[in-house]
């Protein structure tokens, strides 16, 4: 997935959270052109949600320039040392 590419990956605590929906996702979507001009091939958002939630969130955010990847069971996030129990 990342082989031979320059990828900007960001993770968020959850879909539809207020700051993530109002600031983070729109910000990356708006900066996509600048990032691509500077050699970024793909922008990826990872969150501990299932695929259905992530797909709907992407639609409601109109974030067509970002690839949303679900981490439904939190395994990837945990292995990265970023899983937060709330």
Coordinates of C-alpha atoms in Angstrom, one line a residue:
X1 CA 0.0 0.0 0.0
X2 CA 2.8 2.4 0.8
X3 CA 5.7 0.8 -1.2
X4 CA 7.3 3.3 -3.5
X5 CA 5.0 6.2 -2.4
X6 CA 5.2 9.2 -0.3
X7 CA 2.2 9.1 2.0
X8 CA 0.8 11.4 4.6
X9 CA -1.0 9.4 7.2
X10 CA -3.0 10.9 10.0
X11 CA -5.1 9.1 12.6
X12 CA -8.1 10.4 14.5
X13 CA -9.8 9.2 17.7
X14 CA -13.1 8.5 16.0
X15 CA -15.4 9.4 13.1
X16 CA -17.8 12.3 13.6
X17 CA -15.9 13.7 16.6
X18 CA -16.4 17.5 16.6
X19 CA -12.9 18.8 16.1
X20 CA -11.9 16.0 13.7
X21 CA -15.0 16.7 11.5
X22 CA -14.7 20.5 11.6
X23 CA -10.9 21.0 11.5
X24 CA -8.7 18.0 10.8
X25 CA -10.4 16.2 7.9
X26 CA -11.4 19.5 6.1
X27 CA -7.9 20.8 6.6
X28 CA -6.2 17.8 5.0
X29 CA -8.7 17.8 2.2
X30 CA -8.1 21.5 1.5
X31 CA -4.3 21.0 1.6
X32 CA -4.3 18.0 -0.7
X33 CA -3.3 20.0 -3.8
X34 CA -0.3 21.6 -1.9
X35 CA 0.7 18.2 -0.5
X36 CA 0.6 16.6 -4.0
X37 CA 2.6 19.5 -5.4
X38 CA 5.2 18.7 -2.8
X39 CA 5.5 15.0 -3.7
X40 CA 2.8 13.4 -1.5
X41 CA 1.1 10.6 -3.5
X42 CA -1.8 9.8 -1.1
X43 CA -3.3 11.2 2.1
X44 CA -4.7 8.6 4.4
X45 CA -6.9 8.9 7.5
X46 CA -7.0 6.0 9.9
X47 CA -9.6 5.7 12.7
X48 CA -10.8 3.0 15.0
X49 CA -14.2 2.6 13.3
X50 CA -15.7 0.0 10.9
X51 CA -15.7 0.4 7.2
X52 CA -19.3 1.4 7.0
X53 CA -18.8 4.3 9.4
X54 CA -15.6 5.4 7.7
X55 CA -17.3 5.4 4.2
X56 CA -20.2 7.4 5.4
X57 CA -18.0 9.9 7.3
X58 CA -15.9 10.4 4.1
X59 CA -19.2 11.1 2.2
X60 CA -20.5 13.6 4.7
X61 CA -17.2 15.3 4.9
X62 CA -16.9 15.5 1.1
X63 CA -13.3 14.4 1.6
X64 CA -12.7 13.0 -1.9
X65 CA -9.0 13.7 -1.8
X66 CA -8.4 11.5 1.3
X67 CA -8.3 7.7 1.5
X68 CA -10.1 6.6 4.7
X69 CA -8.9 3.4 6.2
X70 CA -10.9 1.7 9.0
X71 CA -9.1 0.0 11.9
X72 CA -12.3 -1.7 13.2
X73 CA -10.7 -3.8 15.9
X74 CA -8.0 -1.3 16.8
X75 CA -5.2 -3.7 16.1
X76 CA -3.1 -1.4 13.9
X77 CA -3.6 1.5 16.2
X78 CA -2.6 -0.6 19.2
X79 CA 0.5 -1.8 17.5
X80 CA 1.4 1.8 16.8
X81 CA 1.1 2.5 20.5
X82 CA -1.7 5.0 19.9
X83 CA -4.7 3.2 21.2
X84 CA -6.5 5.2 23.9
X85 CA -9.1 3.5 26.2
X86 CA -12.0 5.9 27.1

